[in-house]
Amino acid sequence: MKVLVVGSGGREHAMCWKVAQSPQVTQLFAAPGNPGMAELAECIPWDGNVSQLAEWADREGIELTLVGPEAPLVEGIADAFEARGLKIFGPVQKAAMIEGSKAFAKDLMARFGIPTARHKTFSDVLDALSYLETTGAPIVVKDSGLAAGKGVTVATSLHQAKQAAANILSGPERAEIVIEEYLSGPEVTVLAVTDGITIVPLLPSQDHKRLLEGDTGPMTGGMGAICPYPLPPGVLTEIVERILKPLVEGLRAEGIVYRGVIYAGLMLTDEGPKVLEFNARFGDPECQAILPLLKTDLLELALAAVEGRLHEQRLEWHPLASACVVMAAPGYPDDPHKGLPLSLPPAPPERVLYFQAGTRRGPEGLLTHGGRVLSVVGLGEDLPGALERAYAGVAAVRFEHALYRRDIGRKVSLAKAASRGGETDQPKA
């Protein structure tokens, strides 16, 4: 098969790496790709125009396309490809609006009875500020549109909440925010593949969204992830039955067939799992932590979802743990420095994978070209072993002044050390 992967980040590098292992692949392309992806695929220039890419894919005879980032999905890349009879792994525009508009997603959750935080939506700044006077803090203020994971403010003071609301609503025309109650508990990500009927959950993972150790500093696109996250017994089944199924079945009842990946960002509250956000694609950096554990052919899994035969699939997993540490450029997330030299070891340490993101090739080697530059993934028999390998991989990289967290996975490691031996209900091999 001739296969195309859309995107240029660490997530897409991981997708290319996994897809390239499929015996069905005869040619692999990436649009626009990055230097790491160029070692696996032929990178083609792409400026983000979905119609032009669909035209190229039709002309080139691309037999399956996998989409990494959210922006092209929200812009309707799946619709453009399907209109030409091309197979694409990613939801159509109407379905992708679960990520494109948090207000839309909240309305869906209310209609379908999906547990989430109490909330209100605002487009007028004075109305939002008046409402915040009644709620006080802590409170959560979210940009309703796409914000690359950085449009959320968990406000610990009324002043901080008002400032966040005013900043967003004073911005682009038709800006909209969602103000919702603050939820407490462990935060976990559950990704699932669906063909619009069958839902296949992947291993649970946990993202680390704050820039600094101890979950402090500004929100980012994600500074690291671990997999699998040890969910308590029965919780994964509850998530599928109370959250994922109502979403997929509710959308289908409204004439929207969801094919692709559903990202459920969840808070494990005392009242059970509640949705913090839905995304319409693999998470980044969760994808980099999950795919190295997937024994099943990703190309076949994606094809089964696109062709509506996901019920035939049985996932197999490597009996390992993984940990991903993101190395970011100094100045991230506000003003990342570009053009800094970056050098990877010629032979990676054992059980270490490097997935490139914000990089470009210069005359003398790799240079930084974005905020999150590199995902370093370690694999181990257990989480401590995976973390040891990941940080050994970080130490082997030459990247002066790199920003990265040194406490990825620490909460889970401490919790597991305190309570050994608990059974979990992860997806079976």
Short mmCIF file of C-alpha atoms in Angstrom, two decimals:
data_model
loop_
_atom_site.label_atom_id
_atom_site.label_comp_id
_atom_site.label_asym_id
_atom_site.label_seq_id
_atom_site.Cartn_x
_atom_site.Cartn_y
_atom_site.Cartn_z
CA MET A 1 0.00 0.00 0.00
CA LYS A 2 0.99 3.61 -0.58
CA VAL A 3 0.44 5.39 2.73
CA LEU A 4 0.47 9.04 3.79
CA VAL A 5 0.94 10.40 7.33
CA VAL A 6 -0.17 14.01 7.79
CA GLY A 7 1.72 16.20 10.28
CA SER A 8 5.21 17.17 11.40
CA GLY A 9 5.44 16.62 15.18
CA GLY A 10 6.61 13.96 17.59
CA ARG A 11 3.22 12.25 17.40
CA GLU A 12 3.48 11.96 13.63
CA HIS A 13 7.07 10.71 13.82
CA ALA A 14 5.83 7.96 16.16
CA MET A 15 2.99 7.17 13.73
CA CYS A 16 5.45 6.94 10.83
CA TRP A 17 7.76 4.73 12.88
CA LYS A 18 4.92 2.35 13.69
CA VAL A 19 3.31 2.35 10.22
CA ALA A 20 6.70 1.70 8.58
CA GLN A 21 6.83 -1.63 10.43
CA SER A 22 3.78 -2.92 8.54
CA PRO A 23 4.54 -5.48 5.82
CA GLN A 24 1.69 -3.94 3.80
CA VAL A 25 3.54 -0.65 3.23
CA THR A 26 5.26 -0.30 -0.13
CA GLN A 27 5.68 3.49 -0.07
CA LEU A 28 5.35 5.88 2.87
CA PHE A 29 4.91 9.64 2.54
CA ALA A 30 4.71 12.42 5.14
CA ALA A 31 3.19 15.87 4.70
CA PRO A 32 5.09 17.99 5.53
CA GLY A 33 7.09 15.72 7.86
CA ASN A 34 10.30 16.52 9.74
CA PRO A 35 13.94 15.34 9.60
CA GLY A 36 13.18 12.31 11.76
CA MET A 37 10.24 11.31 9.59
CA ALA A 38 12.40 11.81 6.49
CA GLU A 39 14.44 8.76 7.57
CA LEU A 40 11.27 6.64 7.24
CA ALA A 41 9.16 8.38 4.61
CA GLU A 42 9.33 10.67 1.60
CA CYS A 43 8.45 14.14 2.90
CA ILE A 44 6.40 16.33 0.61
CA PRO A 45 5.97 20.11 0.96
CA TRP A 46 2.55 21.10 2.31
CA ASP A 47 1.23 24.49 3.41
CA GLY A 48 -1.89 23.20 5.16
CA ASN A 49 -4.32 23.41 2.23
CA VAL A 50 -6.46 20.28 2.63
CA SER A 51 -7.96 20.40 -0.88
CA GLN A 52 -4.55 20.55 -2.52
CA LEU A 53 -3.30 17.64 -0.41
CA ALA A 54 -6.37 15.58 -1.35
CA GLU A 55 -5.72 16.35 -5.01
CA TRP A 56 -2.05 15.27 -4.64
CA ALA A 57 -3.05 12.06 -2.82
CA ASP A 58 -5.56 11.21 -5.55
CA ARG A 59 -2.99 11.82 -8.26
CA GLU A 60 -0.32 9.82 -6.38
CA GLY A 61 -2.64 6.87 -5.73
CA ILE A 62 -2.43 7.04 -1.93
CA GLU A 63 -4.38 4.09 -0.54
CA LEU A 64 -4.60 5.16 3.12
CA THR A 65 -3.95 8.44 4.94
CA LEU A 66 -3.47 8.80 8.70
CA VAL A 67 -3.93 12.27 10.18
CA GLY A 68 -1.99 13.35 13.26
CA PRO A 69 -2.84 16.99 14.10
CA GLU A 70 -6.20 18.49 14.97
CA ALA A 71 -6.15 21.57 12.72
CA PRO A 72 -6.57 19.76 9.36
CA LEU A 73 -9.29 17.55 10.85
CA VAL A 74 -11.25 20.58 12.02
CA GLU A 75 -10.70 22.16 8.58
CA GLY A 76 -12.28 19.11 6.91
CA ILE A 77 -9.38 17.08 5.53
CA ALA A 78 -11.34 13.83 5.94
CA ASP A 79 -14.26 15.30 3.98
CA ALA A 80 -11.94 16.44 1.17
CA PHE A 81 -10.31 13.00 0.90
CA GLU A 82 -13.57 11.05 1.14
CA ALA A 83 -15.12 13.24 -1.58
CA ARG A 84 -12.44 11.82 -3.91
CA GLY A 85 -13.02 8.25 -2.73
CA LEU A 86 -9.78 8.19 -0.72
CA LYS A 87 -9.49 6.25 2.53
CA ILE A 88 -8.50 8.40 5.50
CA PHE A 89 -8.10 7.57 9.20
CA GLY A 90 -9.55 10.56 10.98
CA PRO A 91 -13.04 11.93 11.66
CA VAL A 92 -14.98 14.15 9.27
CA GLN A 93 -15.28 17.85 10.07
CA LYS A 94 -18.60 17.58 11.94
CA ALA A 95 -17.20 14.86 14.19
CA ALA A 96 -13.87 16.69 14.69
CA MET A 97 -15.80 19.59 16.23
CA ILE A 98 -15.67 17.70 19.53
CA GLU A 99 -12.21 19.27 19.62
CA GLY A 100 -12.72 22.27 17.38
CA SER A 101 -15.25 23.80 19.77
CA LYS A 102 -15.28 23.08 23.50
CA ALA A 103 -18.73 24.68 23.64
CA PHE A 104 -19.95 22.20 20.99
CA ALA A 105 -18.41 19.31 22.94
CA LYS A 106 -20.04 20.45 26.19
CA ASP A 107 -23.44 20.66 24.48
CA LEU A 108 -22.97 17.11 23.19
CA MET A 109 -22.07 15.85 26.64
CA ALA A 110 -25.18 17.45 28.09
CA ARG A 111 -27.39 15.90 25.38
CA PHE A 112 -25.83 12.45 25.65
CA GLY A 113 -25.62 12.35 29.47
CA ILE A 114 -21.81 12.14 29.55
CA PRO A 115 -20.35 13.08 32.97
CA THR A 116 -18.36 16.32 32.89
CA ALA A 117 -17.80 19.47 34.94
CA ARG A 118 -20.62 21.98 35.36
CA HIS A 119 -20.05 24.81 32.90
CA LYS A 120 -21.26 27.89 31.07
CA THR A 121 -20.26 29.34 27.69
CA PHE A 122 -19.62 33.04 27.03
CA SER A 123 -18.75 35.27 24.10
CA ASP A 124 -19.31 38.59 25.90
CA VAL A 125 -16.54 39.66 28.25
CA LEU A 126 -18.80 41.57 30.66
CA ASP A 127 -21.15 38.61 31.01
CA ALA A 128 -18.18 36.33 31.71
CA LEU A 129 -16.69 38.64 34.33
CA SER A 130 -20.07 39.02 36.02
CA TYR A 131 -20.49 35.24 36.14
CA LEU A 132 -17.02 34.79 37.62
CA GLU A 133 -18.03 37.12 40.48
CA THR A 134 -20.69 34.55 41.42
CA THR A 135 -18.42 31.48 41.18
CA GLY A 136 -15.19 32.65 42.78
CA ALA A 137 -12.08 30.48 42.55
CA PRO A 138 -10.71 27.92 41.95
CA ILE A 139 -12.33 27.86 38.53
CA VAL A 140 -11.29 26.77 35.03
CA VAL A 141 -11.36 29.09 31.99
CA LYS A 142 -10.97 27.52 28.54
CA ASP A 143 -10.62 28.97 25.07
CA SER A 144 -13.41 27.20 23.19
CA GLY A 145 -11.39 26.95 19.97
CA LEU A 146 -8.14 25.20 19.06
CA ALA A 147 -5.25 26.37 21.22
CA ALA A 148 -2.64 23.59 20.87
CA GLY A 149 -3.22 22.48 24.46
CA LYS A 150 -2.38 25.92 25.84
CA GLY A 151 -5.83 27.55 26.00
CA VAL A 152 -6.72 26.44 29.53
CA THR A 153 -6.28 28.43 32.73
CA VAL A 154 -6.81 26.68 36.04
CA ALA A 155 -7.37 29.85 38.05
CA THR A 156 -6.62 29.78 41.76
CA SER A 157 -7.77 33.38 42.21
CA LEU A 158 -10.67 35.45 40.90
CA HIS A 159 -8.20 37.97 39.44
CA GLN A 160 -6.44 35.23 37.45
CA ALA A 161 -9.77 33.91 36.14
CA LYS A 162 -10.96 37.35 35.06
CA GLN A 163 -7.66 38.07 33.34
CA ALA A 164 -7.83 34.80 31.40
CA ALA A 165 -11.41 35.45 30.32
CA ALA A 166 -10.66 39.02 29.26
CA ASN A 167 -7.53 37.99 27.33
CA ILE A 168 -9.41 35.44 25.23
CA LEU A 169 -12.60 37.43 24.66
CA SER A 170 -10.66 40.55 23.73
CA GLY A 171 -8.90 38.58 21.01
CA PRO A 172 -10.12 37.39 17.60
CA GLU A 173 -13.66 38.08 16.43
CA ARG A 174 -16.26 35.57 17.65
CA ALA A 175 -13.98 34.33 20.44
CA GLU A 176 -15.73 32.10 22.93
CA ILE A 177 -14.85 30.67 26.31
CA VAL A 178 -16.10 27.89 28.53
CA ILE A 179 -16.01 28.48 32.28
CA GLU A 180 -16.31 25.29 34.26
CA GLU A 181 -16.06 24.02 37.79
CA TYR A 182 -12.71 22.93 39.12
CA LEU A 183 -12.44 19.14 39.44
CA SER A 184 -9.89 17.35 41.60
CA GLY A 185 -8.36 13.91 41.32
CA PRO A 186 -5.84 12.07 39.12
CA GLU A 187 -5.93 13.10 35.47
CA VAL A 188 -5.74 10.33 32.86
CA THR A 189 -6.04 9.96 29.09
CA VAL A 190 -8.00 7.15 27.44
CA LEU A 191 -7.64 6.90 23.67
CA ALA A 192 -9.90 4.67 21.65
CA VAL A 193 -10.15 3.70 18.00
CA THR A 194 -13.66 3.51 16.52
CA ASP A 195 -15.32 2.86 13.18
CA GLY A 196 -18.52 4.52 14.35
CA ILE A 197 -19.91 1.33 15.90
CA THR A 198 -17.15 -0.73 17.54
CA ILE A 199 -14.97 1.00 20.13
CA VAL A 200 -11.50 -0.38 20.91
CA PRO A 201 -9.78 1.34 23.86
CA LEU A 202 -5.99 1.61 23.89
CA LEU A 203 -3.83 1.41 27.00
CA PRO A 204 -4.59 4.27 29.43
CA SER A 205 -1.88 6.90 29.75
CA GLN A 206 -1.13 10.06 31.69
CA ASP A 207 0.03 13.35 30.20
CA HIS A 208 1.99 16.00 32.14
CA LYS A 209 0.66 19.32 30.88
CA ARG A 210 2.44 21.86 33.09
CA LEU A 211 5.86 23.17 32.11
CA LEU A 212 7.60 22.71 35.46
CA GLU A 213 8.14 20.07 38.12
CA GLY A 214 5.39 19.55 40.65
CA ASP A 215 2.74 20.42 38.04
CA THR A 216 3.56 24.12 38.21
CA GLY A 217 4.13 26.77 35.57
CA PRO A 218 2.08 27.47 32.44
CA MET A 219 0.05 24.92 30.51
CA THR A 220 1.83 23.42 27.51
CA GLY A 221 1.06 20.98 24.75
CA GLY A 222 2.43 18.26 27.05
CA MET A 223 5.84 17.75 28.68
CA GLY A 224 5.76 13.97 28.98
CA ALA A 225 3.59 10.90 29.36
CA ILE A 226 3.56 7.43 30.87
CA CYS A 227 1.82 4.26 29.75
CA PRO A 228 0.05 2.21 30.94
CA TYR A 229 -1.60 4.25 33.68
CA PRO A 230 -2.80 1.88 36.44
CA LEU A 231 -6.55 2.44 36.45
CA PRO A 232 -8.47 0.92 39.39
CA PRO A 233 -10.47 -2.24 38.63
CA GLY A 234 -13.60 -1.64 36.57
CA VAL A 235 -12.81 1.97 35.68
CA LEU A 236 -11.86 1.37 32.03
CA THR A 237 -15.13 -0.48 31.48
CA GLU A 238 -16.98 2.42 33.13
CA ILE A 239 -15.22 4.91 30.83
CA VAL A 240 -16.19 2.93 27.74
CA GLU A 241 -19.81 2.43 28.83
CA ARG A 242 -20.56 5.88 30.31
CA ILE A 243 -18.37 8.12 28.14
CA LEU A 244 -17.14 6.64 24.86
CA LYS A 245 -20.23 4.65 23.86
CA PRO A 246 -22.70 7.50 24.52
CA LEU A 247 -20.50 9.82 22.43
CA VAL A 248 -20.16 7.49 19.42
CA GLU A 249 -23.77 6.30 19.54
CA GLY A 250 -25.12 9.80 20.13
CA LEU A 251 -23.22 11.21 17.17
CA ARG A 252 -24.35 8.33 14.96
CA ALA A 253 -27.98 8.95 15.96
CA GLU A 254 -27.51 12.53 14.77
CA GLY A 255 -26.13 11.36 11.43
CA ILE A 256 -22.40 11.71 12.21
CA VAL A 257 -20.33 8.53 11.86
CA TYR A 258 -17.08 8.92 13.80
CA ARG A 259 -14.12 7.02 12.31
CA GLY A 260 -10.70 7.51 13.84
CA VAL A 261 -9.28 8.13 17.30
CA ILE A 262 -11.21 9.58 20.22
CA TYR A 263 -9.13 11.24 22.91
CA ALA A 264 -10.86 11.42 26.28
CA GLY A 265 -9.05 13.59 28.82
CA LEU A 266 -10.52 12.54 32.15
CA MET A 267 -10.47 13.41 35.81
CA LEU A 268 -10.92 10.48 38.18
CA THR A 269 -13.12 12.23 40.74
CA ASP A 270 -14.74 10.79 43.88
CA GLU A 271 -17.95 10.66 41.83
CA GLY A 272 -16.33 8.66 39.05
CA PRO A 273 -14.56 9.58 35.78
CA LYS A 274 -15.56 12.95 34.30
CA VAL A 275 -14.56 14.38 30.92
CA LEU A 276 -12.20 17.34 30.93
CA GLU A 277 -11.95 17.43 27.15
CA PHE A 278 -12.48 15.43 24.00
CA ASN A 279 -9.95 15.52 21.18
CA ALA A 280 -10.34 14.08 17.71
CA ARG A 281 -6.92 12.43 17.29
CA PHE A 282 -3.99 10.76 19.05
CA GLY A 283 -2.66 12.81 21.94
CA ASP A 284 0.81 14.30 21.83
CA PRO A 285 2.88 13.11 23.76
CA GLU A 286 0.58 10.19 24.75
CA CYS A 287 0.92 8.72 21.24
CA GLN A 288 4.70 8.51 21.61
CA ALA A 289 4.28 6.52 24.84
CA ILE A 290 1.48 4.24 23.60
CA LEU A 291 2.53 3.15 20.11
CA PRO A 292 5.84 1.51 21.15
CA LEU A 293 3.77 -0.83 23.35
CA LEU A 294 1.32 -1.75 20.57
CA LYS A 295 2.20 -5.11 19.03
CA THR A 296 -0.73 -4.96 16.58
CA ASP A 297 -0.09 -3.53 13.10
CA LEU A 298 -1.21 0.13 13.26
CA LEU A 299 -1.87 0.22 9.52
CA GLU A 300 -4.24 -2.74 9.76
CA LEU A 301 -5.95 -1.21 12.80
CA ALA A 302 -6.50 2.09 10.98
CA LEU A 303 -7.70 0.31 7.84
CA ALA A 304 -10.20 -1.76 9.85
CA ALA A 305 -11.61 1.44 11.37
CA VAL A 306 -11.92 3.15 7.98
CA GLU A 307 -13.56 0.09 6.38
CA GLY A 308 -16.03 -0.48 9.23
CA ARG A 309 -14.66 -3.86 10.32
CA LEU A 310 -13.08 -2.94 13.62
CA HIS A 311 -15.02 -5.77 15.27
CA GLU A 312 -12.51 -8.14 13.64
CA GLN A 313 -9.56 -6.56 15.47
CA ARG A 314 -8.03 -7.90 18.68
CA LEU A 315 -5.23 -5.73 20.01
CA GLU A 316 -1.99 -7.21 21.26
CA TRP A 317 0.42 -5.33 23.53
CA HIS A 318 4.05 -5.77 24.48
CA PRO A 319 4.20 -6.53 28.23
CA LEU A 320 6.24 -3.42 28.98
CA ALA A 321 5.87 0.09 30.36
CA SER A 322 6.87 3.26 28.58
CA ALA A 323 7.79 6.79 29.62
CA CYS A 324 8.09 9.82 27.35
CA VAL A 325 10.07 12.92 28.33
CA VAL A 326 9.65 15.99 26.12
CA MET A 327 12.68 18.19 25.57
CA ALA A 328 11.58 21.74 24.69
CA ALA A 329 13.42 24.81 23.47
CA PRO A 330 14.31 27.55 25.96
CA GLY A 331 11.54 30.14 26.01
CA TYR A 332 8.80 27.54 25.48
CA PRO A 333 5.80 27.88 25.49
CA ASP A 334 5.66 31.65 24.87
CA ASP A 335 8.77 32.36 22.78
CA PRO A 336 10.77 29.22 21.95
CA HIS A 337 14.26 29.83 20.61
CA LYS A 338 14.84 28.50 17.11
CA GLY A 339 18.07 27.60 15.36
CA LEU A 340 19.81 26.03 18.37
CA PRO A 341 22.08 23.04 17.62
CA LEU A 342 20.77 19.61 18.55
CA SER A 343 22.70 16.35 18.41
CA LEU A 344 21.30 12.85 18.92
CA PRO A 345 23.55 9.90 19.78
CA PRO A 346 24.53 7.87 16.67
CA ALA A 347 23.40 4.72 18.50
CA PRO A 348 20.50 5.32 20.93
CA PRO A 349 20.82 3.81 24.40
CA GLU A 350 19.16 0.42 24.80
CA ARG A 351 15.34 0.57 24.79
CA VAL A 352 15.31 4.29 23.98
CA LEU A 353 13.45 5.89 21.06
CA TYR A 354 13.79 9.45 19.78
CA PHE A 355 10.80 11.06 18.07
CA GLN A 356 11.56 14.45 16.52
CA ALA A 357 9.10 17.35 16.57
CA GLY A 358 10.33 20.96 16.29
CA THR A 359 13.49 20.27 14.29
CA ARG A 360 14.96 21.18 10.92
CA ARG A 361 18.08 20.10 9.10
CA GLY A 362 20.84 22.73 8.88
CA PRO A 363 24.14 22.64 6.98
CA GLU A 364 25.90 21.09 9.96
CA GLY A 365 23.11 18.99 11.46
CA LEU A 366 19.85 19.27 13.37
CA LEU A 367 18.57 22.62 14.66
CA THR A 368 15.59 23.49 16.83
CA HIS A 369 12.61 24.77 14.89
CA GLY A 370 9.74 24.84 17.37
CA GLY A 371 8.70 24.67 21.00
CA ARG A 372 8.59 20.97 21.77
CA VAL A 373 11.69 19.72 20.00
CA LEU A 374 12.12 16.07 20.92
CA SER A 375 10.23 13.22 22.59
CA VAL A 376 12.53 10.77 24.35
CA VAL A 377 10.82 7.44 25.06
CA GLY A 378 12.15 4.78 27.39
CA LEU A 379 10.83 1.21 27.59
CA GLY A 380 11.14 -1.05 30.61
CA GLU A 381 9.72 -4.07 32.37
CA ASP A 382 7.94 -1.64 34.69
CA LEU A 383 7.49 2.13 35.03
CA PRO A 384 10.66 2.75 37.08
CA GLY A 385 12.66 0.89 34.45
CA ALA A 386 11.01 2.86 31.64
CA LEU A 387 11.74 6.15 33.39
CA GLU A 388 15.36 5.16 33.95
CA ARG A 389 15.77 4.44 30.24
CA ALA A 390 13.98 7.66 29.19
CA TYR A 391 16.21 9.87 31.33
CA ALA A 392 19.30 7.98 30.13
CA GLY A 393 18.11 8.88 26.63
CA VAL A 394 17.74 12.54 27.63
CA ALA A 395 21.28 12.58 29.06
CA ALA A 396 22.66 11.25 25.75
CA VAL A 397 21.25 14.21 23.78
CA ARG A 398 23.39 17.31 23.18
CA PHE A 399 20.92 20.19 23.49
CA GLU A 400 22.09 23.12 25.59
CA HIS A 401 19.53 24.87 27.79
CA ALA A 402 16.82 22.34 26.92
CA LEU A 403 13.71 22.51 29.08
CA TYR A 404 12.39 19.21 30.40
CA ARG A 405 10.70 17.93 33.52
CA ARG A 406 12.59 15.62 35.84
CA ASP A 407 9.49 14.28 37.60
CA ILE A 408 7.60 12.56 34.79
CA GLY A 409 5.71 9.58 36.23
CA ARG A 410 6.73 10.36 39.79
CA LYS A 411 3.18 10.46 41.17
CA VAL A 412 2.34 7.05 39.75
CA SER A 413 5.67 5.58 40.88
CA LEU A 414 5.07 6.80 44.43
CA ALA A 415 1.47 5.59 44.46
CA LYS A 416 2.46 2.14 43.20
CA ALA A 417 5.24 1.90 45.75
CA ALA A 418 2.72 2.70 48.49
CA SER A 419 0.21 0.05 47.37
CA ARG A 420 1.82 -2.95 45.68
CA GLY A 421 -0.16 -5.71 44.03
CA GLY A 422 -3.44 -4.06 42.96
CA GLU A 423 -5.15 -5.59 39.90
CA THR A 424 -6.06 -3.29 37.03
CA ASP A 425 -8.37 -3.72 34.05
CA GLN A 426 -6.14 -2.63 31.19
CA PRO A 427 -6.99 -3.82 27.66
CA LYS A 428 -6.02 -7.47 27.38
CA ALA A 429 -3.21 -8.68 25.14
#
